[in-house]
Tab-separated table of C-alpha atoms in Angstrom:
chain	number	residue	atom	x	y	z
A	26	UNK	CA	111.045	96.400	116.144
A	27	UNK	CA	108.400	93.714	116.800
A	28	UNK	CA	107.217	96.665	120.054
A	29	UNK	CA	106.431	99.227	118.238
A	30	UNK	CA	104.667	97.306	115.304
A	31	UNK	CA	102.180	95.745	117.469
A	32	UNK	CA	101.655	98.442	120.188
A	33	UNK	CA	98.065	98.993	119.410
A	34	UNK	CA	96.417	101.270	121.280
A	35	UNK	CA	93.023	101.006	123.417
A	36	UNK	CA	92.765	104.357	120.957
A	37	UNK	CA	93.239	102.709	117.882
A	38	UNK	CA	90.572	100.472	118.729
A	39	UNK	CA	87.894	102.505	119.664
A	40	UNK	CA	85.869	102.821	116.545
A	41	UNK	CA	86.886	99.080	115.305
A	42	UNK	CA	84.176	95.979	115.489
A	43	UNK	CA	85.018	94.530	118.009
A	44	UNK	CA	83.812	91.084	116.539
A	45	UNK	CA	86.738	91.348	114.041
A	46	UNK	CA	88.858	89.097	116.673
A	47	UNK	CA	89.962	86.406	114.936
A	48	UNK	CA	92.757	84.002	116.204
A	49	UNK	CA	96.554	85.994	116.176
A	50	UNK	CA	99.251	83.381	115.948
A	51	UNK	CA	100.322	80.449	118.288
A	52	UNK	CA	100.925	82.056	121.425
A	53	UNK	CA	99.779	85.241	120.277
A	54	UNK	CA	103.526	86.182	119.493
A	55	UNK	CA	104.274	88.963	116.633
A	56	UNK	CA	106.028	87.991	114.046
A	57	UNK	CA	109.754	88.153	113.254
A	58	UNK	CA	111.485	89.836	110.006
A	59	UNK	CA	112.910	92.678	108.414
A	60	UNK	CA	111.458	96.057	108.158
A	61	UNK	CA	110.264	97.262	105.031
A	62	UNK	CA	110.516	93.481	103.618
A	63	UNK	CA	112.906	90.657	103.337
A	64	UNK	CA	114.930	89.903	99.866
A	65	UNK	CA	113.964	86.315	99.629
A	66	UNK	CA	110.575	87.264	99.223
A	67	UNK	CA	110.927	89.811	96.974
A	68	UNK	CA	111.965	92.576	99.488
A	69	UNK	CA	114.824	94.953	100.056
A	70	UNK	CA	117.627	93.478	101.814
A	71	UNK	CA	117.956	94.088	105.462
A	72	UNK	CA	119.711	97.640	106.657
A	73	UNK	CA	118.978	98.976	102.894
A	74	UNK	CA	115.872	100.688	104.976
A	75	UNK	CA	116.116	101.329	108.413
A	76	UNK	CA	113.900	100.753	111.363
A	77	UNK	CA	112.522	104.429	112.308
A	78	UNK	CA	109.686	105.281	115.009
A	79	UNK	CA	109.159	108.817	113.083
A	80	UNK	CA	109.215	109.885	109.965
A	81	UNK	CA	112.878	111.057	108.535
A	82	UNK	CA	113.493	113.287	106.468
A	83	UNK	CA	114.245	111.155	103.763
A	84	UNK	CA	110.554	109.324	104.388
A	85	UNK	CA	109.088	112.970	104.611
A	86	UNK	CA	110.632	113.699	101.191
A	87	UNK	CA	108.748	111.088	99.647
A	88	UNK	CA	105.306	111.661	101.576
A	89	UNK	CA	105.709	115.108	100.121
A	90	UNK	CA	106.417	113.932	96.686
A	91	UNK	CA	102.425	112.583	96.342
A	92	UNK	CA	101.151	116.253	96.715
A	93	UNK	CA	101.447	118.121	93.401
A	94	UNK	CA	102.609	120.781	95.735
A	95	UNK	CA	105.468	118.972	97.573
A	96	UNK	CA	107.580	122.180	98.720
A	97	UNK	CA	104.228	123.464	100.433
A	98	UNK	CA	103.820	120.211	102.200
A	99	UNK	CA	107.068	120.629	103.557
A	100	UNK	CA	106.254	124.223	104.594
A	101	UNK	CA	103.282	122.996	106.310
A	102	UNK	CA	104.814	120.211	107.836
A	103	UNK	CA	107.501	122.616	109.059
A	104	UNK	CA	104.898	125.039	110.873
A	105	UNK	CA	102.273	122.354	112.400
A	106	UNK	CA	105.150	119.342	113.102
A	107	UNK	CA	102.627	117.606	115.224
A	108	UNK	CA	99.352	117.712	112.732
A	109	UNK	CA	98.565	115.011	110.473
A	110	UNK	CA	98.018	115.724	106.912
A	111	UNK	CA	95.958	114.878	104.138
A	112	UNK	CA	98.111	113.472	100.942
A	113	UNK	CA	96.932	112.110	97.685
A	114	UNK	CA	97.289	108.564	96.214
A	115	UNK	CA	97.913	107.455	92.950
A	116	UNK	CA	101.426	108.490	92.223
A	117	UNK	CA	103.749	107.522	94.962
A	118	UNK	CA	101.862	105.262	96.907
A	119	UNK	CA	98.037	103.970	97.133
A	120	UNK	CA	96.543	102.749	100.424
A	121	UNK	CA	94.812	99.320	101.993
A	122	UNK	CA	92.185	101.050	104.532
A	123	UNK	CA	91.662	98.077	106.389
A	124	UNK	CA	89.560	97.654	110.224
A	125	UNK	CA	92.495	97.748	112.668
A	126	UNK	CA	92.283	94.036	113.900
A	127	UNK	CA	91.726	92.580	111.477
A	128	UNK	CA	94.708	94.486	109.171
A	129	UNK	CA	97.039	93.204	112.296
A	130	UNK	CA	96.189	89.544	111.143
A	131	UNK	CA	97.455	90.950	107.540
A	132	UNK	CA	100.503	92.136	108.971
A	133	UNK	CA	101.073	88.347	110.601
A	134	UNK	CA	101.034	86.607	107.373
A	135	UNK	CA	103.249	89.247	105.810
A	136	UNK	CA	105.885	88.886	108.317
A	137	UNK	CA	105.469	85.171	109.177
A	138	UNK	CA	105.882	83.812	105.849
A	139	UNK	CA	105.774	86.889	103.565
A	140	UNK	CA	108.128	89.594	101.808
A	141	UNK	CA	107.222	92.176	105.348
A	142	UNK	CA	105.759	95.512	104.649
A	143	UNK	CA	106.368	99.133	103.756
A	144	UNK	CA	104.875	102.223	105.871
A	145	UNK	CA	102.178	101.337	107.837
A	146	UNK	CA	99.760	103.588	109.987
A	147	UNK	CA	96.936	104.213	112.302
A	148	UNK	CA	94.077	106.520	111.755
A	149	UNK	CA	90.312	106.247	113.613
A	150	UNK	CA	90.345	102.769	114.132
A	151	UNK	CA	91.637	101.421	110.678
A	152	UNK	CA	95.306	100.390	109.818
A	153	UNK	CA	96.396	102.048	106.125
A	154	UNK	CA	98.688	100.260	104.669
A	155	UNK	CA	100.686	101.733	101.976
A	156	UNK	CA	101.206	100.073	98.748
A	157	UNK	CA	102.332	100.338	94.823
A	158	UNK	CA	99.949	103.172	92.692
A	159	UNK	CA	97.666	100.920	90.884
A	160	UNK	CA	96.864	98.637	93.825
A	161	UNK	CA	94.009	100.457	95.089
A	162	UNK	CA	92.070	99.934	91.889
A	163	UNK	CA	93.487	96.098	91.386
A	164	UNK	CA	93.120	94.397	95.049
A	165	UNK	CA	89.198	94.730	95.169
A	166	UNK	CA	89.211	93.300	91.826
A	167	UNK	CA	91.158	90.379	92.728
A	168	UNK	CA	90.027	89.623	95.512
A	169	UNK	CA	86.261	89.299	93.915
A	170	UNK	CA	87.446	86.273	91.615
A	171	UNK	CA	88.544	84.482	94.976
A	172	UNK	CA	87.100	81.664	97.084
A	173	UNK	CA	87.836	83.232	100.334
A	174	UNK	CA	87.417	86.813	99.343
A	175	UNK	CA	83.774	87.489	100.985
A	176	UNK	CA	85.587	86.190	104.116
A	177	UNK	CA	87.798	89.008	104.130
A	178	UNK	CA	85.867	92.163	106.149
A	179	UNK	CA	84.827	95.390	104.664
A	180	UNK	CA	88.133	97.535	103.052
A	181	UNK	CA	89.231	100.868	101.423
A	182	UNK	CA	91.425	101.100	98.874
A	183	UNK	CA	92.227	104.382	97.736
A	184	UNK	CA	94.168	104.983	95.073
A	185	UNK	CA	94.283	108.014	91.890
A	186	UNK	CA	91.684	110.368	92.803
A	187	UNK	CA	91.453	109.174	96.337
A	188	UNK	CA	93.493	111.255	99.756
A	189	UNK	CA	94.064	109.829	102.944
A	190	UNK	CA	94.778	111.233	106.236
A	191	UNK	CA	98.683	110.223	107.261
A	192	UNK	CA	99.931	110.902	110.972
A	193	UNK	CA	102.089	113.530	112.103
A	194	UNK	CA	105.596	113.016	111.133
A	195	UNK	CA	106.975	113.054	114.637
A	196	UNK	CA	104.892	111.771	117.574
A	197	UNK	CA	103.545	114.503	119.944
A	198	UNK	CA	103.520	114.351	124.095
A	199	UNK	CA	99.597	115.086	123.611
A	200	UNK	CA	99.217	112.214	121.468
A	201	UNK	CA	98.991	109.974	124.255
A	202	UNK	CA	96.916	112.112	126.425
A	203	UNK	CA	92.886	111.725	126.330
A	204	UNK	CA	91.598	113.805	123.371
A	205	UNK	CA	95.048	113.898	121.333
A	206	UNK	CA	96.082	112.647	118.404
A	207	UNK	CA	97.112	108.794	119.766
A	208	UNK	CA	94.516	107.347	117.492
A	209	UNK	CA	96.558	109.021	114.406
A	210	UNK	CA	99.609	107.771	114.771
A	211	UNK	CA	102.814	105.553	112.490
A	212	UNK	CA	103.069	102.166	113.201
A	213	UNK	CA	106.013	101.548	110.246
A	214	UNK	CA	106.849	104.671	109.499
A	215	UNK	CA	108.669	106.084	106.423
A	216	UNK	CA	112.291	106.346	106.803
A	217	UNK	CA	113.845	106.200	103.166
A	218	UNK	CA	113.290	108.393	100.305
A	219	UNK	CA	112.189	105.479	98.263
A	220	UNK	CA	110.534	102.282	100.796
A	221	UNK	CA	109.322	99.221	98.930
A	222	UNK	CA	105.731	98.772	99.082
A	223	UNK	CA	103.415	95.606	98.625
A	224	UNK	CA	101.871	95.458	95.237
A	225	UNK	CA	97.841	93.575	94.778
A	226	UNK	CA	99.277	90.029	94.643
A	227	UNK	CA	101.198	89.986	98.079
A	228	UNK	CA	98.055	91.886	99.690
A	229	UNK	CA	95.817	89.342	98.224
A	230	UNK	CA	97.886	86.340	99.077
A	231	UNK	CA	98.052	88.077	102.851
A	232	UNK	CA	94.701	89.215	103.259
A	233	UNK	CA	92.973	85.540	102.241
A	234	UNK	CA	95.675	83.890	104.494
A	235	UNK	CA	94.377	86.043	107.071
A	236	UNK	CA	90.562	85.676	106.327
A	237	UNK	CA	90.159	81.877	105.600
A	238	UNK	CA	89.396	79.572	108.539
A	239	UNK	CA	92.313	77.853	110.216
A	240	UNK	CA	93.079	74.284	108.908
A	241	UNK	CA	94.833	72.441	111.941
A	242	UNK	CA	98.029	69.871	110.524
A	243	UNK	CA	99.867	67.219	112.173
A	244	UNK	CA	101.132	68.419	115.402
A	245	UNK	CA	98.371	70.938	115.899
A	246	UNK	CA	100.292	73.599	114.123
A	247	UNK	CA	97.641	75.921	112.501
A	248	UNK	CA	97.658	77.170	108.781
């Protein structure tokens, strides 16, 4: 699992700044959980989502279900497999625009010592992370009463009114190749019909533990 999460791309980077690069954690290894969230923390249990590299058809069905249009999504999806599509938020899911590296650090905390994550992709240099309708209005709010929230860099959050661009459903041999697509690409991708997503309060809680300087504790262990 861990692989495919954190295979990002010299693509993916091209447009980030490349300032944004912030300590990962000790030893620079990714972190360990369930996909789509763990139960103790408010997730799905384990196996109730499954691990996927490309969108299913189940996760397609509930891409689709944003558009007002879903059966024409579907259509298009079924003649252009390998072009990404534009989708709007509001209804089934909003989405944390975030600068690549520094939405990796996010991902840490959420899988270190969070509830994990729900679909999660690549586009031009910033990760989107897909969330609960309502968060893309809440977050910035939030994160405006906090201490540490001027630490955290630049975001988007989209939500109603707001479309994003999402990645092809299946990856395609081009992607990879100079010029393709391999900077539009899953990193989670959707493989149920109905994934759990964060909400404002778990992306708040991971985005300040991600922002605010390290505090070293006995035995050097950073937090």
């Amino acid at each position: 699992m861990s692989d495919m999460i954190w295979d990002l791309r010299e693509s993916d980077l091209r447009d980030t700044d490349v300032r944004d690069t912030g300590p990962w954690l000790p030893g620079g290894a990714p972190p360990t959980g369930q996909p789509y969230g763990d139960p103790a923390h408010g997730g799905p249990a384990y196996g109730d989502q499954p691990h996927v590299e490309r969108v299913t058809a189940e996760g397609a069905d509930w891409l689709a279900s944003a558009s007002t249009f879903p059966r024409s999504v579907r259509a298009l999806w079924s003649a252009r497999p390998g072009a990404p599509s534009v989708l709007p938020c509001g209804t089934a899911f909003d989405v944390v625009n975030l600068p690549v590296l520094f939405g990796r650090r996010v991902l840490d905390r959420l899988w270190e010592s969070g509830p994990g994550c729900g679909p999660v992709a690549v586009h031009r240099g910033r990760m989107l992370v897909f969330a609960t309708p309502g968060t893309g209005r809440r977050l910035p709010s939030l994160l405006s009463w906090e201490e540490w929230g001027p630490l955290v860099p630049p975001m988007l959050c989209h939500g109603v009114g707001d479309a994003v661009t999402v990645p092809p459903l299946a990856p395609a041999p081009a992607a990879a190749a100079p010029g393709g697509n391999g900077g539009s690409r899953w990193l989670v991708a959707p493989g149920v019909r109905d994934p759990w997503l964060p909400g404002p309060a778990v992306l708040l809680w991971a985005c300040l533990r991600a922002a605010r300087p390290h505090r070293v504790v006995a035995g050097g262990v950073p937090v």
